[in-house]
XYZ file of C-alpha atoms in Angstrom:
407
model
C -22.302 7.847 -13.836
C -23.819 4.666 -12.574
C -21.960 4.289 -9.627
C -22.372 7.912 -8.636
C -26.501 7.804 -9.707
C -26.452 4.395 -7.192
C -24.898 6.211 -4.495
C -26.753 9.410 -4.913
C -29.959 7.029 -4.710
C -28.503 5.400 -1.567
C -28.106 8.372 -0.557
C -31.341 10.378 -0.699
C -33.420 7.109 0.956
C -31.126 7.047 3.594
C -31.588 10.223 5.072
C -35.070 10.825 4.024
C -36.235 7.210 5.809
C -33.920 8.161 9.060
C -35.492 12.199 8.652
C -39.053 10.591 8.380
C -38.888 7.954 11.196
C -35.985 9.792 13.299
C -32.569 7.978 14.982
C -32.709 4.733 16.376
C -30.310 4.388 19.403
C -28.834 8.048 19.005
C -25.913 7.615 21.262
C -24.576 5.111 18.722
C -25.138 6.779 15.986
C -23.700 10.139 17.232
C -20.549 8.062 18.452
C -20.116 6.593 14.889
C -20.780 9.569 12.940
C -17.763 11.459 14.796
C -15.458 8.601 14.715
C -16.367 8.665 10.423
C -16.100 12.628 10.716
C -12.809 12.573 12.188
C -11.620 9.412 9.896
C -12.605 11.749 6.789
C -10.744 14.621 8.297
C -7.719 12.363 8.457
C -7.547 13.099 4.927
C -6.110 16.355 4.944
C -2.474 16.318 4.713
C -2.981 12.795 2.121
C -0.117 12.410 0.357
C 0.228 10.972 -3.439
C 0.000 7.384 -3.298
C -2.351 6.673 -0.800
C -4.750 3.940 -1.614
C -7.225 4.954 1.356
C -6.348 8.320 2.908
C -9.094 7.618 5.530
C -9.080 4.292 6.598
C -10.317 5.363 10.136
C -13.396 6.529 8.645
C -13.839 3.566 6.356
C -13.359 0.838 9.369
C -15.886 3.171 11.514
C -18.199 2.882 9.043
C -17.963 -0.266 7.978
C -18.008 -1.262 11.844
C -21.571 0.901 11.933
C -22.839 -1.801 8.818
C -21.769 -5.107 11.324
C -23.236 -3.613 14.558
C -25.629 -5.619 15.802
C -25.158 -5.185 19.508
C -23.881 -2.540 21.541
C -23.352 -3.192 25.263
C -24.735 -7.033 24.772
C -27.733 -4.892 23.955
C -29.118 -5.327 20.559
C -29.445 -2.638 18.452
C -32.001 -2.051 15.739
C -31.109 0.924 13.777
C -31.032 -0.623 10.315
C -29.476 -0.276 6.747
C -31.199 3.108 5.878
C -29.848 4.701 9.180
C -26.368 3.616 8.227
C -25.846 5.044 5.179
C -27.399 8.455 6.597
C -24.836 8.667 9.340
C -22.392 7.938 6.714
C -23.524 10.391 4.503
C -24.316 12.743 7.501
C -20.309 12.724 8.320
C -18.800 12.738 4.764
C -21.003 16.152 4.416
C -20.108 17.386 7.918
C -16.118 16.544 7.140
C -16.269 17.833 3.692
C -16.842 21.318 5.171
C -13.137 22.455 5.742
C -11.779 19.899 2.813
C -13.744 22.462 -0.012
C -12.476 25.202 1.918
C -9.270 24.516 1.381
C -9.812 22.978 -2.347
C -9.373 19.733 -1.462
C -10.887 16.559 -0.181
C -12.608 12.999 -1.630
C -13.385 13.572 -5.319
C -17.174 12.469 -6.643
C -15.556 9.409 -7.058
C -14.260 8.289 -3.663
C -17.515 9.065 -1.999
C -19.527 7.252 -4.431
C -17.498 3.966 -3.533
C -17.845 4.143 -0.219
C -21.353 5.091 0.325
C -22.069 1.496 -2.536
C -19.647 -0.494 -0.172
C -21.161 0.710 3.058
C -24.674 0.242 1.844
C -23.600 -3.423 0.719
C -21.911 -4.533 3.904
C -25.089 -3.149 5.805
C -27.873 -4.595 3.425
C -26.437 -7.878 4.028
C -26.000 -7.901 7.548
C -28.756 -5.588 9.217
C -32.276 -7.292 7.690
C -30.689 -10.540 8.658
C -30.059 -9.003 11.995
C -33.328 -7.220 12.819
C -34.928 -10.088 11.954
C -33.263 -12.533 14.046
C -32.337 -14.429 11.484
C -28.556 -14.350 12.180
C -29.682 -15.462 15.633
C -31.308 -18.427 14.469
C -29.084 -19.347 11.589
C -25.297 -18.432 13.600
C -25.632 -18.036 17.031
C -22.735 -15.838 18.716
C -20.266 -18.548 18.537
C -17.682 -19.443 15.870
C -20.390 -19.559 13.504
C -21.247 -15.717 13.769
C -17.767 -14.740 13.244
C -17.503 -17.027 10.258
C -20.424 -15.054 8.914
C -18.554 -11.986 9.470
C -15.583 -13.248 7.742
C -17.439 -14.382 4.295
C -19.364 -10.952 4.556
C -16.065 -9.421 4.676
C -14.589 -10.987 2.006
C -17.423 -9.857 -0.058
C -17.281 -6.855 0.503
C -13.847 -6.137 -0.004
C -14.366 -8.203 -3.263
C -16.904 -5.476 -4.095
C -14.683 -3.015 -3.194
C -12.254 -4.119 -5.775
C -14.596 -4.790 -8.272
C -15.876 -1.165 -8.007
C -12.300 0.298 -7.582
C -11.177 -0.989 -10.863
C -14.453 -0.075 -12.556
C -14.169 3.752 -11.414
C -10.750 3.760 -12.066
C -11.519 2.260 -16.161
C -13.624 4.707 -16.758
C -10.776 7.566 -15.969
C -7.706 5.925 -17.654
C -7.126 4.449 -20.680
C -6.039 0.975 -19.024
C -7.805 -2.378 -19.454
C -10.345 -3.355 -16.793
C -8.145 -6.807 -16.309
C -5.328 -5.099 -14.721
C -6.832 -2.798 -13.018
C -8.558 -5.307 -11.343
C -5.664 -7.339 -10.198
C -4.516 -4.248 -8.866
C -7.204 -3.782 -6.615
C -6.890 -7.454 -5.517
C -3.528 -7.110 -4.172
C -4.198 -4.664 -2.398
C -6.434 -6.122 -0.427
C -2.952 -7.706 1.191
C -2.669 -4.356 2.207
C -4.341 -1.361 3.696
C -7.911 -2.899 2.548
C -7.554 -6.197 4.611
C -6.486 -3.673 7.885
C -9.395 -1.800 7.359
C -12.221 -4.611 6.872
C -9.955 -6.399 10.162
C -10.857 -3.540 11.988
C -14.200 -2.027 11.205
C -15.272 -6.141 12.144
C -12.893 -5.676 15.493
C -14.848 -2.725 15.990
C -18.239 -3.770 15.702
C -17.640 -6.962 18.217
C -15.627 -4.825 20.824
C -18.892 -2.449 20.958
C -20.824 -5.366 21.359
C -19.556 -6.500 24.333
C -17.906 -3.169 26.093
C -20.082 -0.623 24.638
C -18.562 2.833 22.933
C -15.989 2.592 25.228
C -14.094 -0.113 22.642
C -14.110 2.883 20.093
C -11.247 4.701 20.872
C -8.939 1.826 22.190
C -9.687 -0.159 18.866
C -8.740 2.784 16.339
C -5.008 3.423 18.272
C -3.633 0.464 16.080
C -4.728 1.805 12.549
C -4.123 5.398 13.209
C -0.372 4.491 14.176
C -0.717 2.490 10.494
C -1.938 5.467 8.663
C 0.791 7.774 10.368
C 3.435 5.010 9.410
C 1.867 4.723 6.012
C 2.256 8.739 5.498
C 5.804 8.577 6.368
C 6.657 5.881 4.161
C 4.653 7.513 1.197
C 6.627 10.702 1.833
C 10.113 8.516 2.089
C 9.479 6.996 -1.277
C 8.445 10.199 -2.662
C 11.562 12.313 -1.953
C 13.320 8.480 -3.329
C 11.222 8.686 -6.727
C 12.405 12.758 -6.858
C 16.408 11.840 -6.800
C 15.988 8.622 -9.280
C 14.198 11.542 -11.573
C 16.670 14.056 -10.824
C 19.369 11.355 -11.654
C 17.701 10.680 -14.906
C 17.412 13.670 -16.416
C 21.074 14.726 -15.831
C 21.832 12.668 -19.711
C 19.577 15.145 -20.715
C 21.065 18.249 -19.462
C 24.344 16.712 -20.419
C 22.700 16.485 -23.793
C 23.066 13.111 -24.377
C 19.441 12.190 -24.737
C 16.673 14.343 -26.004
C 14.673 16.333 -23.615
C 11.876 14.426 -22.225
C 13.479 11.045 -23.724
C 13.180 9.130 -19.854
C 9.918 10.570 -18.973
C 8.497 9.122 -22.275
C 9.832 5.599 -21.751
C 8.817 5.558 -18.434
C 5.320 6.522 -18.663
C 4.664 3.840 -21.364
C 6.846 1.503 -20.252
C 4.623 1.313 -16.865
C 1.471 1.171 -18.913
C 2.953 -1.682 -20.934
C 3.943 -3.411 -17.668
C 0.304 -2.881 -16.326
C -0.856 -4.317 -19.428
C 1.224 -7.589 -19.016
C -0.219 -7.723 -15.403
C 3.141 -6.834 -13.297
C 2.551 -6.208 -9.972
C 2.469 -2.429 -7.728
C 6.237 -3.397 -6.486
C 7.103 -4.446 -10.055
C 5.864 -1.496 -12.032
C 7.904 0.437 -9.195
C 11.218 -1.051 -10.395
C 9.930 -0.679 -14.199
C 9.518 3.050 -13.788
C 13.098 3.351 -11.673
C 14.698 1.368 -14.617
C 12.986 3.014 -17.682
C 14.129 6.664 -15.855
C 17.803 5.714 -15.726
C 18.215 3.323 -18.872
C 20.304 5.859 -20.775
C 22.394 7.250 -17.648
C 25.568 4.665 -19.117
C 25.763 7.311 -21.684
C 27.262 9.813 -19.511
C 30.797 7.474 -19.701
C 31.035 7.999 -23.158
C 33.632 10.229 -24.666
C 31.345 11.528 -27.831
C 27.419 11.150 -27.568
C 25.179 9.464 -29.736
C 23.382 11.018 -32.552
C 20.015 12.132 -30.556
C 20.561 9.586 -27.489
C 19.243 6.877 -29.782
C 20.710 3.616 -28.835
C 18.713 1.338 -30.663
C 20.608 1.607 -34.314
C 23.934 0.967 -32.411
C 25.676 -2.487 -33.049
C 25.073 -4.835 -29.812
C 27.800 -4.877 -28.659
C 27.674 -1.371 -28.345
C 24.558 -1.707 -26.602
C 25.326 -3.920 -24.223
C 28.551 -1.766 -22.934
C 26.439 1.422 -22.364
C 23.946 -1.081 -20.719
C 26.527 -2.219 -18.229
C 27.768 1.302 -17.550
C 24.250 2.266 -16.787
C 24.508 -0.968 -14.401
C 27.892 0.249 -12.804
C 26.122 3.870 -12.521
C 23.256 2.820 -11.048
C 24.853 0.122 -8.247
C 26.887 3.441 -6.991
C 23.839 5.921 -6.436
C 22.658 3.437 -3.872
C 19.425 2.598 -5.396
C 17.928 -0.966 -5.440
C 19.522 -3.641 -6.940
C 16.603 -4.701 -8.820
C 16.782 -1.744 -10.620
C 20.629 -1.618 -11.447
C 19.832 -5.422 -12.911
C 17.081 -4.539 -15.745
C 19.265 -0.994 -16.567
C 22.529 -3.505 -17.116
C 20.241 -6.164 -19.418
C 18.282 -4.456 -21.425
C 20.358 -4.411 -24.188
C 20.685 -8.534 -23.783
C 19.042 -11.280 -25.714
C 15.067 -11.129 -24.818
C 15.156 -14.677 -23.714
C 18.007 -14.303 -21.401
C 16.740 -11.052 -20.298
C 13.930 -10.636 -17.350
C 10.713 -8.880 -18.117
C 11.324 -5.460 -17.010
C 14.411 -5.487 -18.687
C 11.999 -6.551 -21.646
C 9.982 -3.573 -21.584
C 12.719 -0.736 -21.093
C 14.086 -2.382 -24.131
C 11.425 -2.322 -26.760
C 9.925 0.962 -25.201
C 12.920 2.838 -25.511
C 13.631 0.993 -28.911
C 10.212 2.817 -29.829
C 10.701 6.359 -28.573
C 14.585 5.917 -30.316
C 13.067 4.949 -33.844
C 9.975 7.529 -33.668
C 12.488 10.326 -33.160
C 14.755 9.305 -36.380
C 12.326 11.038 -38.703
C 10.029 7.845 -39.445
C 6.784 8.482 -41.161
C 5.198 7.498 -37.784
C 4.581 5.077 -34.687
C 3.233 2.625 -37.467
C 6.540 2.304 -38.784
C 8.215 2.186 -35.800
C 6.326 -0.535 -34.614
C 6.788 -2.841 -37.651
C 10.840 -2.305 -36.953
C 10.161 -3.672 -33.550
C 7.869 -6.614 -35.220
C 10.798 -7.582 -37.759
C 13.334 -7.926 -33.850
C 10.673 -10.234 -32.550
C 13.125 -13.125 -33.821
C 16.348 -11.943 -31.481
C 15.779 -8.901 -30.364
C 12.596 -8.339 -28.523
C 9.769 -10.083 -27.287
C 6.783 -10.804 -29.134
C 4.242 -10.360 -26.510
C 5.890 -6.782 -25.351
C 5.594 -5.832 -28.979
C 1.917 -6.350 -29.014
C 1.449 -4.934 -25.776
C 3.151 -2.042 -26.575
C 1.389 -1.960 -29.800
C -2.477 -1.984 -27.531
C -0.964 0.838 -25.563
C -0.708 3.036 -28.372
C -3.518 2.228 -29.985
C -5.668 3.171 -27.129
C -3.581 6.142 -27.105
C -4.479 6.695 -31.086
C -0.983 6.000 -31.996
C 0.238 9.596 -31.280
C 3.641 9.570 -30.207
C 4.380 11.877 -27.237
C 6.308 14.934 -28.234
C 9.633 16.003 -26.864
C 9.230 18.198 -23.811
């Protein structure tokens, strides 16, 4: 609510000061306010996964914040007038977006109006002022100003990102946070690259640098969309794959889905990484397809009462199974350890181990996750980690240690 009361703020003072005291250098502001309209409109078609369906619009704007020339002609239209134009063009492409039920939530638009506003408080007094004159010059010193301006900004960005994204999931803020800092690796350092491209091209050639400058990270975005929908139709088949011990009634319905939802939120807790909560999921999905080789199935798909030995074979089934379908190897490797030593197994492998361990022991009729959990606690000597038992154990109890029924 304070983020969206800031931008709301931002908001109203921005177009009320550019309604009271009218456009400064019109063109440009027309120019940027359809480059951000048709950067927002970019949205539709978004597909799940996409860290910033409108990156267009986000370097456009952000490009609007760093202008301080256009033409070699200095410009003067201020802070206030930026976030208008922004707002202006997020209202203008939010138009067909509601009309089809779609479009930014509350959420998205709060954030970027904030990290607009930001980028343009701290560049445009200093500018107007001729301050930045003075202090930088146009040489190697400006664009060093640019750079640390950029950097925090997109630091602000994250900061914000992972704040917004607490308050709407039961995750800690830590990492959340290093979340949003890798991906500034990513799609955040193209856009903050460009929108600071963008505002020196116009600069020197005028408008005309508009169009020629956003070729590069449209033909990202489309690249982007393609490999979203690639690793979406890849996610579909690994699920399709996994719940085949369950039609084979081998495992209990629901049994994968369960480990691999917490087993991701107990990999976010111990900080793993985008790519490595990928391979989590992947390996928590299929960690009971081994059971498919076996001639009688196990009481209820629970594995974790089975001697280790036992363990360990279906483990390296699941391995076997997994190498054929094609998918990576990384995954194949945690489904084939998990039923290992924790110390000789890797992390992942970890996880699936004591997460499915979990789900196994809640389903045998215990009194309760409680119970469950202090089986896990007396394996902490041999059979699973320590620290993946306690994370496991701060999942659920932000969760109000409820198991998650079958189904």
């Amino acid at each position: 609510m304070a983020v969206r009361g800031a931008a709301g703020a931002l908001a109203v003072a921005g177009l009320a000061h550019t309604l009271w005291h009218g456009l400064h250098e019109p063109g440009l502001a027309l120019a940027f306010g359809v480059l951000i309209t048709v950067g927002e409109l970019a949205r539709w078609g978004a597909l799940p996964g996409e860290r910033e369906p409108a990156p267009i619009g986000a370097a456009g704007a952000l490009a609007y914040a760093l202008l301080g020339r256009s033409g070699g002609e200095p410009t003067s239209h201020g802070a206030l007038q930026v976030i208008a134009v922004l707002v202006a063009a997020q209202l203008v492409a939010a138009v067909p977006h509601v009309a089809r039920g779609s479009g930014p939530t509350a959420d998205q638009v709060a954030r970027r109006i904030v990290i607009v506003s930001f980028a343009a408080v701290c560049f445009q007094p200093l500018h107007n002022s001729g301050r930045s004159a003075v202090w930088f010059g146009d040489g190697p010193y400006f664009a060093l100003f640019l750079l640390v301006l950029l950097v925090l900004t997109a630091l602000c960005d994250a900061v914000l990102g992972a704040l917004l994204l607490r308050s709407g999931t039961p995750f800690p803020y830590g990492p959340l946070l290093r979340d949003e800092l890798r991906a500034l690796l990513g799609i955040g350092s193209a856009v903050c690259a460009t929108g600071a491209v963008m505002a020196l091209g116009v600069s020197v050639a005028g408008l005309w640098a508009l169009p020629v400058l956003c070729v590069p990270l449209l033909l990202t975005q489309v690249s982007f969309r393609r490999f979203v929908a690639v690793r979406t139709t890849y996610r579909q088949t690994i699920t399709s794959l996994a719940r085949s011990t369950e039609i084979a009634g081998y495992t209990p319905h629901g049994h994968a889905r369960r480990v691999a939802m917490l087993s991701t939120a107990v990999g976010r807790e111990l900080g793993l990484s985008g790519a490595e909560l990928t391979v989590l999921e992947y390996a928590a999905l299929m960690h009971d397809i081994g059971q498919l080789s076996l001639v009688d199935p196990v009481p209820d798909g629970a594995t974790a009462p089975l001697p280790a030995a036992e363990q360990r074979r279906i483990a390296l089934l699941g391995g076997a199974v997994v190498r054929q379908t094609g998918v990576d190897t990384e995954i194949a490797v945690v489904v084939e350890r998990q039923a290992d030593p924790y110390r000789e197994q890797p992390l992942p492998a970890r996880i699936v181990r004591a997460v499915n361990a979990y789900d196994d022991l809640c389903g045998e009729g215990l009194s309760g996750p409680l119970d469950a959990l202090e089986q896990l606690r007396l394996g902490t000597g041999h059979d699973y980690q320590p620290e993946v038992v306690e994370s496991l154990a701060r999942v659920l109890a932000r969760g109000g240690l409820t198991p998650v029924l079958p189904g």
